[in-house]
XYZ file of N, CA and C in Angstrom:
594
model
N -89.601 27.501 73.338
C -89.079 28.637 74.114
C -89.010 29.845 73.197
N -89.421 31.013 73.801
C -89.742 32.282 73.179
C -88.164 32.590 72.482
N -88.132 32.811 71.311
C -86.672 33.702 70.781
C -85.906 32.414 69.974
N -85.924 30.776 70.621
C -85.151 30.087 69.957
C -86.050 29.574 68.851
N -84.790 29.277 67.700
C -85.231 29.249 66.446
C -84.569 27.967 66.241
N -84.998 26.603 65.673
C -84.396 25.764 65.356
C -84.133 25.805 63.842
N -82.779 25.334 63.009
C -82.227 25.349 62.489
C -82.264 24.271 61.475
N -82.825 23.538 60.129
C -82.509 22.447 59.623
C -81.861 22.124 58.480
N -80.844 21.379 58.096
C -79.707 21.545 56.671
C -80.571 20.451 56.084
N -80.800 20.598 55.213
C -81.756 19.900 53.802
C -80.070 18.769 53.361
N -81.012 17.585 53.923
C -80.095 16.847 53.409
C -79.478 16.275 51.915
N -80.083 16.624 51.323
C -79.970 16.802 49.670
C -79.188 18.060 49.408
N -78.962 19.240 49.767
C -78.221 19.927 49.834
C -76.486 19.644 50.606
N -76.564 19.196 51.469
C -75.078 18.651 52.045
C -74.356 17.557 51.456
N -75.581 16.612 50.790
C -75.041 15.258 49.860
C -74.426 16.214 48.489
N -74.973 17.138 48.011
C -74.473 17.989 46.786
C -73.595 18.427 46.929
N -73.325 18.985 47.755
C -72.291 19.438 48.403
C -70.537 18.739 48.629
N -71.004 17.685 49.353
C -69.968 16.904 49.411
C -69.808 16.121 48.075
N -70.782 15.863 47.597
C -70.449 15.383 45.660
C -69.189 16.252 45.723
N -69.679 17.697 44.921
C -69.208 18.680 44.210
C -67.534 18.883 45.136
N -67.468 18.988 46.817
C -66.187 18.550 46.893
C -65.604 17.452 46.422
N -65.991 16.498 46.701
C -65.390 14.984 45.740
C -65.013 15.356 44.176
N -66.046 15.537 43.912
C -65.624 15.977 42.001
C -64.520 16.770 42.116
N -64.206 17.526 42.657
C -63.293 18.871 42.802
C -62.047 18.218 43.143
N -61.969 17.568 44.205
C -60.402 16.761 44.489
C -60.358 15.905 43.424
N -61.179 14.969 43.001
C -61.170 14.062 41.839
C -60.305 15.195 40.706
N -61.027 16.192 40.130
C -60.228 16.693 39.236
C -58.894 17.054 39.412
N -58.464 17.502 40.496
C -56.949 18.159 40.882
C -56.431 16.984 41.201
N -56.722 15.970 41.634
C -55.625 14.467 41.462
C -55.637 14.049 40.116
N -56.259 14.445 39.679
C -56.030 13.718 37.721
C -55.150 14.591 37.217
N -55.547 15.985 37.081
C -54.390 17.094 36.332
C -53.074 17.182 37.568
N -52.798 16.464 38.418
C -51.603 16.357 38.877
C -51.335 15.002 38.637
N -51.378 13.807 38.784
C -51.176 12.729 37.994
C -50.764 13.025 36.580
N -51.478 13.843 35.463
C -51.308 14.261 34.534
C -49.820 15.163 34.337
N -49.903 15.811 35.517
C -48.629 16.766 35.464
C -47.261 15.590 35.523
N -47.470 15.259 36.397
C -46.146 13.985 36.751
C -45.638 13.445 35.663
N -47.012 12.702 34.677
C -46.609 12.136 33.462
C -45.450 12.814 32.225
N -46.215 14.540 32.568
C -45.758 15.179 31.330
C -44.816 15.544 31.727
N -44.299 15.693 33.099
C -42.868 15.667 33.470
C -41.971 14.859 32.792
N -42.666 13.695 33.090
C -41.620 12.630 32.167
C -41.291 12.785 30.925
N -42.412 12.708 30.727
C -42.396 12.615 29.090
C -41.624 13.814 28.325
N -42.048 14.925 29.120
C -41.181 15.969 28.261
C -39.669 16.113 28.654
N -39.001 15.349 29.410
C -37.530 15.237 29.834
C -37.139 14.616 28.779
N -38.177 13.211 27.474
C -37.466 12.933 26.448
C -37.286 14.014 25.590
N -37.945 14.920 25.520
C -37.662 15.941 24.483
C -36.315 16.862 24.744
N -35.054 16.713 24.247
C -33.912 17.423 25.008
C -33.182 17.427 24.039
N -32.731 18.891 24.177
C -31.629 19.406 23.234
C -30.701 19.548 23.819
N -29.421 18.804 23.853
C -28.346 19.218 24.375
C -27.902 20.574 23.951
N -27.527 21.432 24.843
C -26.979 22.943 24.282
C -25.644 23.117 25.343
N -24.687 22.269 25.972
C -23.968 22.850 26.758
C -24.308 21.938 28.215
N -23.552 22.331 29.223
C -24.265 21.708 30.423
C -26.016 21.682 30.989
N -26.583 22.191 30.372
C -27.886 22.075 30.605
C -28.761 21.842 29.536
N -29.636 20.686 29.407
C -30.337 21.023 28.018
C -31.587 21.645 27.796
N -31.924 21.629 27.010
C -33.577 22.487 26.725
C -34.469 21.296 26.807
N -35.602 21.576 27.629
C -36.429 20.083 27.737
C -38.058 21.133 27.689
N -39.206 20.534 27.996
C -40.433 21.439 28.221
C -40.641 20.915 29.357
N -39.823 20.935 30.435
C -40.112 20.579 31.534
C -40.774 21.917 32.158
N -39.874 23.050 32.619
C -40.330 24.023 32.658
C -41.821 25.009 32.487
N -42.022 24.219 30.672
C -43.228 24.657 30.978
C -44.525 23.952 31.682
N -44.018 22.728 31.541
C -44.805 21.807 32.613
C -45.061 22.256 33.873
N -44.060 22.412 34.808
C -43.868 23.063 36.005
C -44.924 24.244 36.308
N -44.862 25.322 34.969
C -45.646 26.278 35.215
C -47.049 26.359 34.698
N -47.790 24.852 34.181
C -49.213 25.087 34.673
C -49.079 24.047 35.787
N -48.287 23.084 36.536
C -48.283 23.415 37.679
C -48.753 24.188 38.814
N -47.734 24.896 38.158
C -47.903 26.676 39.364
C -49.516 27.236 39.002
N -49.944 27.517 38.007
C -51.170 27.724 37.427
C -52.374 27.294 37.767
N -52.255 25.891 37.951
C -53.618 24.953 37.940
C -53.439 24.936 39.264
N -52.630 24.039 39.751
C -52.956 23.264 41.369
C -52.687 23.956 42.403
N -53.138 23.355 43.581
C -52.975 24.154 44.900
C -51.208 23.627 45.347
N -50.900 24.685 46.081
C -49.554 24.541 46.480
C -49.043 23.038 47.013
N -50.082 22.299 47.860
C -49.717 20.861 48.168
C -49.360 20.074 46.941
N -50.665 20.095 46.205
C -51.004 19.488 44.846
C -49.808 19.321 44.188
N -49.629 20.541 43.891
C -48.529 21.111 42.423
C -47.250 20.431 43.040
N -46.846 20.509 44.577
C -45.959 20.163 44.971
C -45.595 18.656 45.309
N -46.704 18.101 45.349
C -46.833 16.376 45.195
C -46.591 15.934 43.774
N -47.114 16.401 42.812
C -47.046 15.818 41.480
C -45.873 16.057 40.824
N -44.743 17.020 41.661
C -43.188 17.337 41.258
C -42.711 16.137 42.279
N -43.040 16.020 43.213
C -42.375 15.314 44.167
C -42.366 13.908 43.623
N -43.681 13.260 43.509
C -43.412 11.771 42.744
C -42.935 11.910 41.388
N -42.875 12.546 40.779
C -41.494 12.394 39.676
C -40.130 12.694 39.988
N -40.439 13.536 40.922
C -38.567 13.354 41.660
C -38.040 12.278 41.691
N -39.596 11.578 42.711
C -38.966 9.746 43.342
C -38.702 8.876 42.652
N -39.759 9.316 41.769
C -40.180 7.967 40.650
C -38.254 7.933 39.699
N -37.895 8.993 39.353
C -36.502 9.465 38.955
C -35.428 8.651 39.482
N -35.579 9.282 40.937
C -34.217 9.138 41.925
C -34.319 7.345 42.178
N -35.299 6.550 41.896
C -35.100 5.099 42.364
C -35.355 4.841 41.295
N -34.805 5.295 40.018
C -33.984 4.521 38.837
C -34.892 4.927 37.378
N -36.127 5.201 37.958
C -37.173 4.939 36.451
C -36.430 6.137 35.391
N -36.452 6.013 34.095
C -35.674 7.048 33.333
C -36.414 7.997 32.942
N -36.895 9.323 33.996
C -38.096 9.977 33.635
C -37.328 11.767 33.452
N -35.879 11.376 33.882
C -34.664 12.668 33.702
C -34.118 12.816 31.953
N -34.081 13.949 32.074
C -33.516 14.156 30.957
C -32.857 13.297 30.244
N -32.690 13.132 28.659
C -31.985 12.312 27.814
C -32.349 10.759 28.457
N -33.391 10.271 29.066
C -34.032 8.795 29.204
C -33.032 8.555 30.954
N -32.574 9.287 31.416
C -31.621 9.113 32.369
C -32.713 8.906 33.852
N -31.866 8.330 34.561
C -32.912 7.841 36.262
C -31.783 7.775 36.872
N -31.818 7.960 38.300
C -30.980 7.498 39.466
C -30.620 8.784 39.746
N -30.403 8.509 41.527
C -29.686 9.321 41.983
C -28.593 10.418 41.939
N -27.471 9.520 40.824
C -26.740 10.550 40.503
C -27.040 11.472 39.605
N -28.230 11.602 39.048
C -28.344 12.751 38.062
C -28.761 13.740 39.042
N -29.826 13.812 40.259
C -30.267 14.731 40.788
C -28.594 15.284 41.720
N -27.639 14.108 41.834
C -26.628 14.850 42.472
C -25.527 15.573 41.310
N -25.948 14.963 40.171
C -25.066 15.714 39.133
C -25.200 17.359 38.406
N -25.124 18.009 37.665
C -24.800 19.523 37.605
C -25.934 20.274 37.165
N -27.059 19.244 36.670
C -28.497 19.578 36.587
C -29.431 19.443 37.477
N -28.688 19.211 38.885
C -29.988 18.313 40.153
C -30.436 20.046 40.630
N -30.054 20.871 40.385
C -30.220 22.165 40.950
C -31.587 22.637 40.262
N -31.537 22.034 38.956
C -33.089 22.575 38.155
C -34.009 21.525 38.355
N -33.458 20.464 38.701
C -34.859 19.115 39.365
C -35.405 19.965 40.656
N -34.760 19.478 41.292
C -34.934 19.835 42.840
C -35.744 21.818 42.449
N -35.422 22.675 41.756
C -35.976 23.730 41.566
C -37.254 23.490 41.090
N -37.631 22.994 40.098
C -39.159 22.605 39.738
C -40.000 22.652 40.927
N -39.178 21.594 42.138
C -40.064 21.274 42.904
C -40.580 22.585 43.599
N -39.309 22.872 43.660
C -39.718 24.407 44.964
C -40.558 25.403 43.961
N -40.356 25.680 42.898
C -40.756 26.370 42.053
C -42.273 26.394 41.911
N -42.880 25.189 41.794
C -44.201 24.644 41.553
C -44.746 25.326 42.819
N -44.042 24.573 44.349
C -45.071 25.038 45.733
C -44.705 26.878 45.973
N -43.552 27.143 45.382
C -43.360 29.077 45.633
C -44.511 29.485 44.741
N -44.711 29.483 43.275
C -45.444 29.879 42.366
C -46.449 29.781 42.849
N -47.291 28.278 42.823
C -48.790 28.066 43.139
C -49.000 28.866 44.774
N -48.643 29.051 45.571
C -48.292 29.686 46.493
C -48.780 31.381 46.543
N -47.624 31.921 45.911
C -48.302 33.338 45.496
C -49.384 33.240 44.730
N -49.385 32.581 44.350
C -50.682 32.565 42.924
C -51.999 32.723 44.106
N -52.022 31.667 44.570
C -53.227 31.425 45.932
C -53.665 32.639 46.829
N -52.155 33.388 46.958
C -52.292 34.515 48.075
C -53.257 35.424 47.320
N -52.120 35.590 45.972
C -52.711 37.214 45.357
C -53.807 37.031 45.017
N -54.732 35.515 44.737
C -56.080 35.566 44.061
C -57.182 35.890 45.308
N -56.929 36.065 46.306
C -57.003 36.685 47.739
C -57.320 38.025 47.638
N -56.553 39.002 46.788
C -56.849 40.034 46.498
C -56.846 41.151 45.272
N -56.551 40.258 44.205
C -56.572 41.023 42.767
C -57.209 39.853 41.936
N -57.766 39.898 40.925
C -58.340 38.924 40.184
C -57.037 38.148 39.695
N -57.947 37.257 39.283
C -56.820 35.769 38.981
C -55.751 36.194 37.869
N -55.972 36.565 36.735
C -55.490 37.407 35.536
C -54.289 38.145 35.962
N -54.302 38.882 36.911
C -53.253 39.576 37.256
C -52.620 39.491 38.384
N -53.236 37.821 39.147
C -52.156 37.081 40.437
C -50.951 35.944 39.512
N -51.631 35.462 38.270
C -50.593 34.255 37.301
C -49.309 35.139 37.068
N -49.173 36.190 36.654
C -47.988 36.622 36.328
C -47.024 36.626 37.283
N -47.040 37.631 38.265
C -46.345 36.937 39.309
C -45.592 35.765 39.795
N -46.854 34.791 39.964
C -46.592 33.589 40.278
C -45.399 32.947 39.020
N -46.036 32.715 37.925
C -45.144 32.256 37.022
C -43.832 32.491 36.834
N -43.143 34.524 36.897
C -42.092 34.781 37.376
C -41.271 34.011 38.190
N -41.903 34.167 39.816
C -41.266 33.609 40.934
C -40.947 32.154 40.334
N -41.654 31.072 39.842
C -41.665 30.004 39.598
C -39.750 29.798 38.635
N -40.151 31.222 37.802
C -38.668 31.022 36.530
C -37.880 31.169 37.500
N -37.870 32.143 38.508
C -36.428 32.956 39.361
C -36.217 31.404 40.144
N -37.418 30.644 40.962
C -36.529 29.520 41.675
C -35.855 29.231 40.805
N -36.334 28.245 39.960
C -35.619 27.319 38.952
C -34.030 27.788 38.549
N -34.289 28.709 37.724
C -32.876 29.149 37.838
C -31.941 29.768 38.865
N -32.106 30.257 40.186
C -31.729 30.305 41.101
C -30.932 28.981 41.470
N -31.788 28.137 41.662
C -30.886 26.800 42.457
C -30.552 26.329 41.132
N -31.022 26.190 40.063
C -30.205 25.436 39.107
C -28.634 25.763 38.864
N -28.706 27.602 38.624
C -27.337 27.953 38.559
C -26.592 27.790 40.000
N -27.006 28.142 41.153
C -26.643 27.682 42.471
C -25.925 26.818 41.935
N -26.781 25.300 41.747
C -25.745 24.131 41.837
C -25.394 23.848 40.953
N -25.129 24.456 39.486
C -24.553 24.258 38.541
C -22.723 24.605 39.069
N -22.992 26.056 39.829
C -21.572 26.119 40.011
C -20.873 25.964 41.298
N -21.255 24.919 42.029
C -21.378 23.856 43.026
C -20.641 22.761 41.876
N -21.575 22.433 41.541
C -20.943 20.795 40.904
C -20.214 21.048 39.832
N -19.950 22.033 39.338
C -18.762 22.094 37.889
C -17.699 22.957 38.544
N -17.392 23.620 39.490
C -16.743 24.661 40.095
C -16.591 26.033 38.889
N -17.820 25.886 38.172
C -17.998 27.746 36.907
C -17.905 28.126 38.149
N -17.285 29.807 37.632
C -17.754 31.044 38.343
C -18.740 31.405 37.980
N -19.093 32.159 38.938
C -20.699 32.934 38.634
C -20.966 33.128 37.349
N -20.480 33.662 36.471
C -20.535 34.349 35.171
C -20.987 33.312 34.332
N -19.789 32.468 34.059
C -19.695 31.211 33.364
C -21.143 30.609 33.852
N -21.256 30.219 35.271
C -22.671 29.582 35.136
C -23.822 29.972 34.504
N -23.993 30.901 34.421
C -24.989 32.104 34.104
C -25.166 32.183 32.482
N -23.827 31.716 31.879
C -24.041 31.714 30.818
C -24.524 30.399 30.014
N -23.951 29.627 31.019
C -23.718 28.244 30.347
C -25.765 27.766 30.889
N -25.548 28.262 32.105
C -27.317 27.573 32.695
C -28.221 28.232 32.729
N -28.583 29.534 32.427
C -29.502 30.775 32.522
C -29.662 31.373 31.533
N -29.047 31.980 30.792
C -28.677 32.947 29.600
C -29.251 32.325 28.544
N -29.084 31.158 27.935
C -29.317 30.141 26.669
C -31.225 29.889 26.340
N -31.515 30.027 28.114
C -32.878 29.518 28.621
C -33.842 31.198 28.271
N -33.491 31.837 28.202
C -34.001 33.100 29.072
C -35.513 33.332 27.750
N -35.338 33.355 26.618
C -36.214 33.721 25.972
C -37.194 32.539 25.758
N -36.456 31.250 25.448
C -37.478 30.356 25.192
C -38.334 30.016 26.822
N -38.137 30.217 27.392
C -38.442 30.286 28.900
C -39.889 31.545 28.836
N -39.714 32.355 28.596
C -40.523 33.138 28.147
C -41.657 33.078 27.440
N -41.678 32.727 26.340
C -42.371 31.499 25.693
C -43.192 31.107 26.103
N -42.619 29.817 27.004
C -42.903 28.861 27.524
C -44.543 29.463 28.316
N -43.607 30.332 29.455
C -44.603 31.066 29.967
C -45.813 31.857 29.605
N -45.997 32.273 28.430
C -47.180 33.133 27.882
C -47.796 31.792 26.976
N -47.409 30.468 26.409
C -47.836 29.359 26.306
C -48.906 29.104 27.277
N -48.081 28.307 28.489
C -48.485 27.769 29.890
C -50.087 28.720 30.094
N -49.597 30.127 30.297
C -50.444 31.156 30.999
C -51.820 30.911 29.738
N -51.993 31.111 28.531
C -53.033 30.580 27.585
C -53.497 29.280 27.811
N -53.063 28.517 27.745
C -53.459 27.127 28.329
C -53.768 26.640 29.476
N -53.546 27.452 30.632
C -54.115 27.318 31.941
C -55.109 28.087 31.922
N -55.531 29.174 31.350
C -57.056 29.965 30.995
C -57.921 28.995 30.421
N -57.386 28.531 29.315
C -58.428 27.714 28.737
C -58.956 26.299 29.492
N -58.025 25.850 30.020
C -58.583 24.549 31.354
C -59.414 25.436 32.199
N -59.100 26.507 32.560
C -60.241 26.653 33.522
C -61.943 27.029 33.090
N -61.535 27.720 31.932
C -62.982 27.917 31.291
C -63.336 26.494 30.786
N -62.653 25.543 30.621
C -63.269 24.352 30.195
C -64.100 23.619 31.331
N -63.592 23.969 32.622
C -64.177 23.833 33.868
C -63.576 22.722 34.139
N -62.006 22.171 33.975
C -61.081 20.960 34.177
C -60.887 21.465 35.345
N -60.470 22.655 35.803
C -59.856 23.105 37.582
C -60.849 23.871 37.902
């Protein structure tokens, strides 16, 4: 028939295709598997300083926010939540169970989580419309403000501090090495991607 044009997809092209998606989820379930681990692992590293200690959890969290997609980032916080809350000792100072996430630090667990899907989140939007370079900053921010948001939230929830006191005792102590952390994270999530890991 005059005008119709039939259409054919080279089937060697669609098999490549769906490879290269496969490879692609393959990689973002490994560096989130990966993330989970170093969750753990870096909760042994802890300095007691006061009601909250210094761990590299944080910066964990934020190639999190960096690398994975908002589901992703937010699954690989989530099974270390669980893996936590039904006993395994993957919390700070070798600690597991329930009552730690209900005790005066569950405000910066439970923040990671939100932190990871807010961060990776904006990160996703703004790479939408400014190059990647200058959507991470952002993201990484938002990621610090949850964390400490609900951490101090429920710091002075579960100790009855006033505002101040919390602030000093759960925010204030954090603020520079936190910083750090972040221009760390942000170098090291450049270099995974030029390595072509994400």
């Amino acid at each position: 028939m005059k005008g119709l044009q039939q259409t054919t997809t080279d089937p060697s092209s669609a098999a490549c295709a769906r490879a290269s998606a496969g490879y692609t989820r393959t990689r973002h379930v490994t560096v989130a598997a990966l993330v989970t681990a170093l969750l753990g692992a870096s909760a042994w590293i802890s300095i007691p300083i006061g009601a909250v200690p210094v761990t590299l959890q944080v910066f964990v969290v934020l190639l999190a926010v960096l690398l994975l997609r908002p589901a992703t980032a937010g699954a690989s916080v989530g099974v270390y939540l669980l893996l936590g809350a039904i006993g395994v000792p993957v919390f700070s100072g070798g600690l597991g169970g329930p009552g730690v996430i209900a005790g005066p630090t569950g405000g910066y667990l439970l923040g990671f989580l939100c932190a990871a899907v807010a961060g990776s989140a904006l990160r996703a939007a703004l790479e939408r419309r400014v190059p990647r370079n200058l959507a991470e900053l952002p993201a990484v921010a938002l990621g610090i403000l949850v964390i400490y948001l609900l951490g101090w939230s429920w710091l002075r929830i579960a100790t009855g501090m006033d505002a101040g006191a919390a602030f000093a005792s759960g925010v204030a102590p954090f603020l520079v090495a936190d910083a750090v952390k972040a221009v760390v994270a942000l170098g090291i999530a450049r270099a995974v991607r030029r390595a072509g890991v994400v």
